[in-house]
mmCIF file of C-alpha atoms and ligand atoms in Angstrom:
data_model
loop_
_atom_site.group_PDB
_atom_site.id
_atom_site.type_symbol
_atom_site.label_atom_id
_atom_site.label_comp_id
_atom_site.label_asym_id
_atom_site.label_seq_id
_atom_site.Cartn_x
_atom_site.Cartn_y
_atom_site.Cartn_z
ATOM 1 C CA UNK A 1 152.725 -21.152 57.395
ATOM 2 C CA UNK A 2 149.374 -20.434 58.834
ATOM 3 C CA UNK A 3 150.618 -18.401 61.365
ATOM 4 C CA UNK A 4 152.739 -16.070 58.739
ATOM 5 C CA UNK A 5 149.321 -15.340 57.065
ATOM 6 C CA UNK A 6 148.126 -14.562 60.139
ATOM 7 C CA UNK A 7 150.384 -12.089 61.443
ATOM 8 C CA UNK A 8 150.480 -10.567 57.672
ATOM 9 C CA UNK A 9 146.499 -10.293 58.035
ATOM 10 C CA UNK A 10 146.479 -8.473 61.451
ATOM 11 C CA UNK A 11 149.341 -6.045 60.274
ATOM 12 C CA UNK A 12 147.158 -5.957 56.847
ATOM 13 C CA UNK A 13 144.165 -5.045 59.399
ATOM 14 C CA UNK A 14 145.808 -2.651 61.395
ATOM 15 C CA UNK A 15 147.091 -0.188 58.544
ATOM 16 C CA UNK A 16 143.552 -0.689 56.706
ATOM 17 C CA UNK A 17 144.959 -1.081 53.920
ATOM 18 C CA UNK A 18 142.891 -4.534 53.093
ATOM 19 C CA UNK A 19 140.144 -2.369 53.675
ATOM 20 C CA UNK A 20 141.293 0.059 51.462
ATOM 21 C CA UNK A 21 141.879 -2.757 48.993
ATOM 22 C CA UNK A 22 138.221 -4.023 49.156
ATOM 23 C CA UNK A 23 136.995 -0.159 48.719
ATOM 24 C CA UNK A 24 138.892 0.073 45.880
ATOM 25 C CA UNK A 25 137.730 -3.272 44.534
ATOM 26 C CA UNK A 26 134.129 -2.538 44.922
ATOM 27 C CA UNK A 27 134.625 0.753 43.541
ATOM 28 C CA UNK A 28 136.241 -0.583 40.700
ATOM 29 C CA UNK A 29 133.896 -3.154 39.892
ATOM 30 C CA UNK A 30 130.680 -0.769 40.403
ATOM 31 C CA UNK A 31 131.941 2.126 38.348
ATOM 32 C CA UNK A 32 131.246 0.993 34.850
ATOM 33 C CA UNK A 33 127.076 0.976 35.791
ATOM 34 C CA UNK A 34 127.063 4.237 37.572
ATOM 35 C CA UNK A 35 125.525 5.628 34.423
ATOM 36 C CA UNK A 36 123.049 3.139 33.665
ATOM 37 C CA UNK A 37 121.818 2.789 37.381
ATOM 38 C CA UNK A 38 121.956 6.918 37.408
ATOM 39 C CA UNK A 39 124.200 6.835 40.054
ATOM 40 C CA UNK A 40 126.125 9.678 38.666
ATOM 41 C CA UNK A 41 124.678 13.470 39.413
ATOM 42 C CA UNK A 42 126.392 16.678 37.566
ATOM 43 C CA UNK A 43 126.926 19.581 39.656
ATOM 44 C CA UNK A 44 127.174 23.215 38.389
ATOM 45 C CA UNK A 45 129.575 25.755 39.824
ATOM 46 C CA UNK A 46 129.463 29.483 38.633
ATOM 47 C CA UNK A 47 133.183 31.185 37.454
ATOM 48 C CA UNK A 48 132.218 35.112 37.972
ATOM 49 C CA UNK A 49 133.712 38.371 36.054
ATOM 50 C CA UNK A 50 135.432 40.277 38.742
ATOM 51 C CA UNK A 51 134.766 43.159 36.757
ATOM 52 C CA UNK A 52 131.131 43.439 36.806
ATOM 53 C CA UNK A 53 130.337 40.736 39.021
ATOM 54 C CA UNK A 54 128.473 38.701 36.786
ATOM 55 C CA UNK A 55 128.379 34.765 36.296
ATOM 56 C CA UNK A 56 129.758 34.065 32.853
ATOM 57 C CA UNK A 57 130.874 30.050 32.916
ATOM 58 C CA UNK A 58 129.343 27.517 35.210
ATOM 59 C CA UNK A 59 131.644 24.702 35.633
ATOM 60 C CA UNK A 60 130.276 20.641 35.716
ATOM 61 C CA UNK A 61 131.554 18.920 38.491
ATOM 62 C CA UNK A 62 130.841 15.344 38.501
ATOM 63 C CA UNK A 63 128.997 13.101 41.704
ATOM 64 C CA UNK A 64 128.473 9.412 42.353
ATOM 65 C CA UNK A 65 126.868 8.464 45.073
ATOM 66 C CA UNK A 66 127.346 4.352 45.074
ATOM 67 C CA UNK A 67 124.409 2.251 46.559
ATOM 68 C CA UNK A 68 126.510 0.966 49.524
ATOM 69 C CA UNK A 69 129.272 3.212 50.359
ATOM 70 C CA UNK A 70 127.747 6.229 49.611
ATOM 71 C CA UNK A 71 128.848 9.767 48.235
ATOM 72 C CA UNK A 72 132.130 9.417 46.391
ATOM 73 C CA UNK A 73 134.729 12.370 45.335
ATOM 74 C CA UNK A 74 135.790 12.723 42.004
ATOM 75 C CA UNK A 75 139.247 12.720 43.541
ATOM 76 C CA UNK A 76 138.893 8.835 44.265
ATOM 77 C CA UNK A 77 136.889 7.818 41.018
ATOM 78 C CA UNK A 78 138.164 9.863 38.197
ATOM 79 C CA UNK A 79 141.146 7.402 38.829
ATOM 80 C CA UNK A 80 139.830 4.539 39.232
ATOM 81 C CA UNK A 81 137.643 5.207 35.702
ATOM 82 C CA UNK A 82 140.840 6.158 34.411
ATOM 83 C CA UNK A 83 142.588 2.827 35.141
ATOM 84 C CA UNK A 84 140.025 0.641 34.100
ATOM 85 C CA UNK A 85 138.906 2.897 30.805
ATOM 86 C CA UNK A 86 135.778 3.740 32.080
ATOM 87 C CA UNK A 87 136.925 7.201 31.746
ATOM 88 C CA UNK A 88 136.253 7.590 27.900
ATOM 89 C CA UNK A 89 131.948 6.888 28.340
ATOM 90 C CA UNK A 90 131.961 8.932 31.485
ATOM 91 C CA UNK A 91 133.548 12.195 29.965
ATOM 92 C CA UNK A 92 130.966 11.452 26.922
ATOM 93 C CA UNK A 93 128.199 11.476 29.420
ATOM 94 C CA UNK A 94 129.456 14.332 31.832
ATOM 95 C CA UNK A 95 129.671 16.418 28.175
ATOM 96 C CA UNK A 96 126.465 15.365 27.171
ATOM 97 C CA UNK A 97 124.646 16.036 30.465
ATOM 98 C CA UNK A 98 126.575 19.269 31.074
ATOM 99 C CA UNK A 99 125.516 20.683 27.407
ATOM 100 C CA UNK A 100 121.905 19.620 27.920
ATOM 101 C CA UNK A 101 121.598 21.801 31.124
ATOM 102 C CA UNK A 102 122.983 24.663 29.270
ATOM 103 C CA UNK A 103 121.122 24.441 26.301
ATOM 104 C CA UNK A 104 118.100 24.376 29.087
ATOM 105 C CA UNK A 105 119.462 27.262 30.390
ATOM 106 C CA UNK A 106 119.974 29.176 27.066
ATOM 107 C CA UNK A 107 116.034 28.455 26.694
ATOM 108 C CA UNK A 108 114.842 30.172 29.727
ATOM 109 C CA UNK A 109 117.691 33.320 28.185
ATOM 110 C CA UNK A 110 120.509 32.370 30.702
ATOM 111 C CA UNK A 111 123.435 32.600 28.117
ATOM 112 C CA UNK A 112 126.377 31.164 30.498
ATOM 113 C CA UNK A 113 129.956 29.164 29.149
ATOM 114 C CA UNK A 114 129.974 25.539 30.125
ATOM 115 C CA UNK A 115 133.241 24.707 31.585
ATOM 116 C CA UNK A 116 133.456 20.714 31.753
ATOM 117 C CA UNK A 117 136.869 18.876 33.154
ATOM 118 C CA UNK A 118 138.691 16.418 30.864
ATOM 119 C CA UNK A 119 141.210 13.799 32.321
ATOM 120 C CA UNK A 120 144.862 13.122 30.916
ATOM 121 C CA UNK A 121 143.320 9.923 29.458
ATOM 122 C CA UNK A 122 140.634 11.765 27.499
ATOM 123 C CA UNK A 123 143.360 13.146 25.064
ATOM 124 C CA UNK A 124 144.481 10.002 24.263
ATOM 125 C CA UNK A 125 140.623 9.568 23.026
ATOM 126 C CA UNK A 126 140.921 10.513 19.201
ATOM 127 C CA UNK A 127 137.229 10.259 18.515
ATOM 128 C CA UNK A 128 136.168 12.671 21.465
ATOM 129 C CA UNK A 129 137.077 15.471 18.987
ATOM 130 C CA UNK A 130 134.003 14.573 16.471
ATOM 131 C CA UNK A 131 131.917 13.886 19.877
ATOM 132 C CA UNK A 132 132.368 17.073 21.156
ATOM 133 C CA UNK A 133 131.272 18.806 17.414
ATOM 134 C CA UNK A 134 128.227 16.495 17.460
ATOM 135 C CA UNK A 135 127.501 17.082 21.145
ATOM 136 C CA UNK A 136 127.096 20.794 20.613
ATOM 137 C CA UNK A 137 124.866 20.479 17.614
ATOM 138 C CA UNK A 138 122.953 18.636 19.303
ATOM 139 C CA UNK A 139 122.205 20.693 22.311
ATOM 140 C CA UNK A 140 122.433 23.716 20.256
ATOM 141 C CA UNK A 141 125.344 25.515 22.106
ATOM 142 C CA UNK A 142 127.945 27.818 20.580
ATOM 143 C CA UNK A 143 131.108 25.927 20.173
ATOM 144 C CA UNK A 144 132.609 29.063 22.519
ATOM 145 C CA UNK A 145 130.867 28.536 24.727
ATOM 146 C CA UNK A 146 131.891 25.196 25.885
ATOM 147 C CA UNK A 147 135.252 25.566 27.646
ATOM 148 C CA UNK A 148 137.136 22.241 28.483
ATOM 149 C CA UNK A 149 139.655 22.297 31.123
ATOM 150 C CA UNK A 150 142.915 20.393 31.569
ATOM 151 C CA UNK A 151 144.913 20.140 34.348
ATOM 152 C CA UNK A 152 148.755 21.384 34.226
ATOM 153 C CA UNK A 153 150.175 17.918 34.977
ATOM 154 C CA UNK A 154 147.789 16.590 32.301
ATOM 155 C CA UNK A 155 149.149 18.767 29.653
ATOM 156 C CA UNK A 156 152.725 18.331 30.867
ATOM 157 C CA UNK A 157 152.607 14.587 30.462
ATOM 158 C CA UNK A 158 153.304 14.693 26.927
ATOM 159 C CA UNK A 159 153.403 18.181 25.641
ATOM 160 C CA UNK A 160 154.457 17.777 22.080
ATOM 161 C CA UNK A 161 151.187 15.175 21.865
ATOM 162 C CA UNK A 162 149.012 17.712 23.899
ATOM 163 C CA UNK A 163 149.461 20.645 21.778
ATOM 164 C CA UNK A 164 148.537 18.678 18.519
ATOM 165 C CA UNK A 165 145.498 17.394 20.489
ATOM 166 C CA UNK A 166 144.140 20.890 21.718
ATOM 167 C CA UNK A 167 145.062 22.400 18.521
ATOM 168 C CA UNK A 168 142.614 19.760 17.157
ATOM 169 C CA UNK A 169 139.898 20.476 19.971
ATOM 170 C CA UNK A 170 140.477 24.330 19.083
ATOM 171 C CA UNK A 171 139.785 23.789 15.633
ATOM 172 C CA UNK A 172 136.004 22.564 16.606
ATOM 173 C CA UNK A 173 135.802 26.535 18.187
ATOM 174 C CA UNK A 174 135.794 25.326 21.964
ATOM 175 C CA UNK A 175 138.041 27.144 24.345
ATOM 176 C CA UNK A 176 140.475 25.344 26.613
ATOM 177 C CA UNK A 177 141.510 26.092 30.123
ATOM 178 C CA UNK A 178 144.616 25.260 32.018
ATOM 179 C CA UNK A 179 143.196 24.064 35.420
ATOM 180 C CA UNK A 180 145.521 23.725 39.142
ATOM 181 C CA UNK A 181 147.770 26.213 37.566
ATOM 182 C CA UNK A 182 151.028 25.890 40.028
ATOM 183 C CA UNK A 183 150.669 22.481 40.594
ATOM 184 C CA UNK A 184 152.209 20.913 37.557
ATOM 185 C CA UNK A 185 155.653 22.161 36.837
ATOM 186 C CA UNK A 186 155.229 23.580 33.119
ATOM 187 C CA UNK A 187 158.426 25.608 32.278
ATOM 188 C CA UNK A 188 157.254 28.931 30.804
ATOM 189 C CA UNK A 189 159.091 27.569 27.065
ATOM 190 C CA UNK A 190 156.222 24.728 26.919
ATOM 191 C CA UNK A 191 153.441 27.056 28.568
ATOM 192 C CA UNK A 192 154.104 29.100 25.777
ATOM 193 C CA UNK A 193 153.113 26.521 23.380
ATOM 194 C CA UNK A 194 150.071 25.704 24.777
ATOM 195 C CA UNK A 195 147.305 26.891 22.474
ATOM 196 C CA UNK A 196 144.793 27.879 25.626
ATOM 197 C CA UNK A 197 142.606 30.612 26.637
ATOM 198 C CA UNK A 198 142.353 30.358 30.302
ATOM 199 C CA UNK A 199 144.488 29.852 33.406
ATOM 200 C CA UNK A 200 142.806 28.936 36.316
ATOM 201 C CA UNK A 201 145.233 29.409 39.290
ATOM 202 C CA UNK A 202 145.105 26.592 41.681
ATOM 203 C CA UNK A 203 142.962 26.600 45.041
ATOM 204 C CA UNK A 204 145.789 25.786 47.041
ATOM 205 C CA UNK A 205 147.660 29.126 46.486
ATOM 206 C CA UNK A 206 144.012 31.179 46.599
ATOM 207 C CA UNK A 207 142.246 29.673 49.485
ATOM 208 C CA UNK A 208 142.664 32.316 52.551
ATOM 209 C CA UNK A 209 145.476 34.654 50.806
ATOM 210 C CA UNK A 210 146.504 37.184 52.978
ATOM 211 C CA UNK A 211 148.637 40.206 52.057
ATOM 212 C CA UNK A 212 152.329 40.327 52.067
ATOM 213 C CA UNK A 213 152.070 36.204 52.014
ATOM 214 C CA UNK A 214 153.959 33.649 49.621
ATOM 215 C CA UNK A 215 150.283 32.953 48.195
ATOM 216 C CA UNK A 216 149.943 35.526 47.316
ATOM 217 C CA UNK A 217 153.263 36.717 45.643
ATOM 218 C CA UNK A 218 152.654 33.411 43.840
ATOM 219 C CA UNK A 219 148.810 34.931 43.111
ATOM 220 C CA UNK A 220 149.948 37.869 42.064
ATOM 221 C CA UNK A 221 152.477 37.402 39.804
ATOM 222 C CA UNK A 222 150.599 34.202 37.852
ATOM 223 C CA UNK A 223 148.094 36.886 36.949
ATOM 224 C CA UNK A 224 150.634 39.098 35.332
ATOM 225 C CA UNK A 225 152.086 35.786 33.402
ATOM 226 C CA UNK A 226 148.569 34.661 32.510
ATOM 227 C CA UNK A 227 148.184 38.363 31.351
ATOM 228 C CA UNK A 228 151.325 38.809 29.491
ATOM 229 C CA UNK A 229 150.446 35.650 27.708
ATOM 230 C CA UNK A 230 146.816 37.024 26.399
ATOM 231 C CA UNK A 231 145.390 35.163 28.525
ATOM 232 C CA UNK A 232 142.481 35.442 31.021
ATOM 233 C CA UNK A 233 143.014 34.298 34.940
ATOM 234 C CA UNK A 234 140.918 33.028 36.873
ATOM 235 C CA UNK A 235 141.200 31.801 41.027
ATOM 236 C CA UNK A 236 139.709 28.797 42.153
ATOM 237 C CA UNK A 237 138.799 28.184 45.865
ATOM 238 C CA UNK A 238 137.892 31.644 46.603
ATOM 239 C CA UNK A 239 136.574 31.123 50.145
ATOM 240 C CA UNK A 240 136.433 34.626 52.060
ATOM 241 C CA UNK A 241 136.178 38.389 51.357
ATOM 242 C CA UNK A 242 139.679 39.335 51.706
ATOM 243 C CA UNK A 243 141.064 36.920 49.281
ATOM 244 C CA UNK A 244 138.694 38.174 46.498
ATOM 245 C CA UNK A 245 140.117 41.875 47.936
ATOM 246 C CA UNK A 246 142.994 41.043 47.129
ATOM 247 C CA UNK A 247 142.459 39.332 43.650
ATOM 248 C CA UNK A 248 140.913 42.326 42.833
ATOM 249 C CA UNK A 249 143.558 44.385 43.682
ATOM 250 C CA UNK A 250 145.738 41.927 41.603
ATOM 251 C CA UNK A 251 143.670 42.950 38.125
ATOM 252 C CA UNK A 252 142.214 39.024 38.648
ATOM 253 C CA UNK A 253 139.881 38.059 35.987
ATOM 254 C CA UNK A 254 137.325 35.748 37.282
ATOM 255 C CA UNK A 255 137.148 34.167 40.518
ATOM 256 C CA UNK A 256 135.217 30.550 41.777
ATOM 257 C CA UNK A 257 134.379 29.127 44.865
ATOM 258 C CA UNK A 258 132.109 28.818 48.207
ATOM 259 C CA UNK A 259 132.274 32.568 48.918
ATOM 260 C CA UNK A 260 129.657 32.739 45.828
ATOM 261 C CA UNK A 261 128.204 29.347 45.763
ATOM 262 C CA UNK A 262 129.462 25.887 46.496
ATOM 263 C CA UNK A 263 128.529 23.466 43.353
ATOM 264 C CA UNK A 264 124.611 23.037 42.617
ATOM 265 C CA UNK A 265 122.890 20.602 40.973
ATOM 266 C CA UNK A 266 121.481 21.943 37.434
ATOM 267 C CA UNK A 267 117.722 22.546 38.583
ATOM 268 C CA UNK A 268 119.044 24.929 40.855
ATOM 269 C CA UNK A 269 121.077 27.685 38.759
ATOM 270 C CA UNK A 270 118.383 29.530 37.348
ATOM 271 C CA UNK A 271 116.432 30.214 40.628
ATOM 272 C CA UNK A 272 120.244 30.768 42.364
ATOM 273 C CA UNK A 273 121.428 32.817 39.424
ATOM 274 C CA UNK A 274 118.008 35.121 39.511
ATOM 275 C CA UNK A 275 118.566 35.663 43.318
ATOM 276 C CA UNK A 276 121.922 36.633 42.848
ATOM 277 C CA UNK A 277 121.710 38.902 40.219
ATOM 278 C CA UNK A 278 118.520 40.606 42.925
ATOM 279 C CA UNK A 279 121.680 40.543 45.767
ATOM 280 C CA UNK A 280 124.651 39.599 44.307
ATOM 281 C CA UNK A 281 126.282 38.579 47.876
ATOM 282 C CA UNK A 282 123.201 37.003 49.477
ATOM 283 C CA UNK A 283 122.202 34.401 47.238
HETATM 284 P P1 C2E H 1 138.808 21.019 39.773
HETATM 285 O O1 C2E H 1 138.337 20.939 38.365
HETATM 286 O O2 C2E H 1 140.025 21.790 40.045
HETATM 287 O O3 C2E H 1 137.560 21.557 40.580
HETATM 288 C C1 C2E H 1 137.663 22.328 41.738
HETATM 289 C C2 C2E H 1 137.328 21.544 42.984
HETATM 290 O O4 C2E H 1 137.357 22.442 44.102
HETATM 291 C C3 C2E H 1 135.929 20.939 43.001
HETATM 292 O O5 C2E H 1 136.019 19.757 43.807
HETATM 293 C C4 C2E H 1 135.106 21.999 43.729
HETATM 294 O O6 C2E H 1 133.940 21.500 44.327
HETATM 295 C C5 C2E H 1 136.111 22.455 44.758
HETATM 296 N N1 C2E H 1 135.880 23.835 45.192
HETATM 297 C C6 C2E H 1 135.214 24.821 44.554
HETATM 298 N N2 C2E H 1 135.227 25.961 45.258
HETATM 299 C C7 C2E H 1 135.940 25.708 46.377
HETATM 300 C C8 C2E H 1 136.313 26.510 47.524
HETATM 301 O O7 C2E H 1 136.001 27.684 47.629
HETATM 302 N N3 C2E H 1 137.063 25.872 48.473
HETATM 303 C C9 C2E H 1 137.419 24.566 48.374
HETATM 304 N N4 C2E H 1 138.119 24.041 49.375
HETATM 305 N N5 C2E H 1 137.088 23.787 47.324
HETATM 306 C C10 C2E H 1 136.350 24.358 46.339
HETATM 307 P P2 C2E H 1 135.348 18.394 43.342
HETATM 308 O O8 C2E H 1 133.999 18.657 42.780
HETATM 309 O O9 C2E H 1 135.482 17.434 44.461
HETATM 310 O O10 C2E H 1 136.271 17.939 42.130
HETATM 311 C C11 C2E H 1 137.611 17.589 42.339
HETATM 312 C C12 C2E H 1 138.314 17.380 41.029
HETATM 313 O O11 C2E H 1 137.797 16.229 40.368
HETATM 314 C C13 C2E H 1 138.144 18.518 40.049
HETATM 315 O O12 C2E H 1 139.071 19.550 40.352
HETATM 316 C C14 C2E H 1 138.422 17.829 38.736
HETATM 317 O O13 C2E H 1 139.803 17.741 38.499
HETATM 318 C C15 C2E H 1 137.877 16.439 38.990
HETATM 319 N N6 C2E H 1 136.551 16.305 38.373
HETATM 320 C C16 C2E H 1 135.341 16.711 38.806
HETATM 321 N N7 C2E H 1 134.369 16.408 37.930
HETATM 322 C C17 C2E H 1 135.002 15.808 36.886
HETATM 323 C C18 C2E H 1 134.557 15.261 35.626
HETATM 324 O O14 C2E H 1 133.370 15.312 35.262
HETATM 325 N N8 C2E H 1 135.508 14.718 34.805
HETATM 326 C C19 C2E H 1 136.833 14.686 35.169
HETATM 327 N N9 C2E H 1 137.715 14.136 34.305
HETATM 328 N N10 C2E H 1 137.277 15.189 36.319
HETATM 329 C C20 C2E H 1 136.372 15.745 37.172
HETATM 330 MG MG1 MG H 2 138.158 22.259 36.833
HETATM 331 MG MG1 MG H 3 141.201 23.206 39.661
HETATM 332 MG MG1 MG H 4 141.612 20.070 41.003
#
């Protein structure tokens, strides 16, 4: 007997997956006081007009950085908040903080869209819909100008449910935004039903696109959907100069990503925003 546990706990040790275990344990068990210790930082990203080359949304991207293990992706703990239902008082704080910093913004005349990321699990939330209407009272921000995006595979997981749910959101005046476009198998009958604004083509297919490639036949030709359906595209991950050529040449809407800035924190917009607009390509 002993020795079975011990072989199990050296072939445990030598995958790491104990140690992945305990991460995920810790994780787990730290997550629900990330606000409260003010563990959690919000991080602004700006979504640019290709057209005139101005910022127009700035998008909240959420940071923890835990007291032991240090900076963690929203790729590991947006599921781990979603498993334990943590997820429901972090999207009400990530909504909160990201309309404060706007409304801030909108004081010093920096009138920008505030694009904040909702989880599958938040539209299972029905009182996030009267949230979001007090929320923007309170910070004094436009109803359009918040735009909430939802992944693809979000949206897919129960479409009938999701359409009454963003027809619901809609109905408060915020705009909605269909985010890793590509990556969630939508058939075009159910995009079609989707009552959204935006399509936000997935950094996977955008991130070094080079001409005459399979990106960017994909690229190209999710524009002219988007476009066909009213709607406007934008690219995520837009990382060089000859992938933005080439969204241009594509009639792209908006574009995101390092090329312009990598996400900031909040105090730093204005000052980046006011260099930019001085040099657009230097700030
Ligand atoms: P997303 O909403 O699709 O955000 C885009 C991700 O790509 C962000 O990663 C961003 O930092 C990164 N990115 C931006 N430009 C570039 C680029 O040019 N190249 C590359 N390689 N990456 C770029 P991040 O911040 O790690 O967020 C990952 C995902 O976590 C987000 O994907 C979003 O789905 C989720 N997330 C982030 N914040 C929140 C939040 O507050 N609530 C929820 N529910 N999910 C969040
Ligand atoms: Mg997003
Ligand atoms: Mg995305
Ligand atoms: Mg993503």
């Amino acid at each position: 007997y002993e020795g079975k546990q011990q072989r199990s706990g050296v072939a445990l040790y030598r995958d790491g997956s104990d140690e992945i275990h305990l991460r995920r344990l810790t994780l787990l068990a730290d997550l629900p006081r990330a606000i409260e210790r003010n563990q959690f930082d919000l991080h602004f990203q700006p979504k640019l007009e290709l057209e005139h080359g101005r910022v127009v949304h700035a998008e909240a991207l959420l940071r923890w950085t835990h007291p032991v293990l240090g900076a963690i992706g929203p790729d590991e703990f947006v599921p781990l908040a979603e498993h334990s239902g943590f997820i429901h008082a972090m999207t009400r704080h990530v909504l909160d903080r990201a309309l404060l910093h706007n409304g801030l913004w909108r004081e010093q005349d920096l009138d920008l869209g505030i694009a904040v990321n909702l989880s599958a699990m938040d539209l299972m939330d029905v009182d996030l819909v009267d949230f979001i209407d007090q929320a923007l009272r309170r910070h004094a921000v436009p109803p359009g100008r918040l735009i909430l995006e939802l992944t693809e595979s979000a949206l897919m997981r129960d479409v009938d449910y999701a359409v009454r749910m963003l027809h619901r959101l809609r109905g408060v005046g915020v705009r909605l935004s269909i985010d890793d476009f590509g990556t969630g198998y939508s058939s075009l009958a159910q995009l079609k039903r989707l009552p959204v604004d935006e399509l936000k083509i997935d950094k996977s297919f955008v991130m070094q696109l080079s001409e005459g490639s399979d990106d960017a036949v994909i690229v190209r030709s999710t524009i002219e959907l988007g476009h066909n359906m009213g709607l406007s595209v934008i690219a995520e991950g837009v990382e060089d100069d000859r992938s933005l050529a080439l969204l241009r040449r594509f009639n792209c809407d908006m574009v995101q990503g390092f090329l312009f800035s990598a996400p900031m924190p909040g105090e730093e917009l204005l000052g980046w925003h006011a260099r930019f607009v001085a040099a657009p390509r230097e700030a």
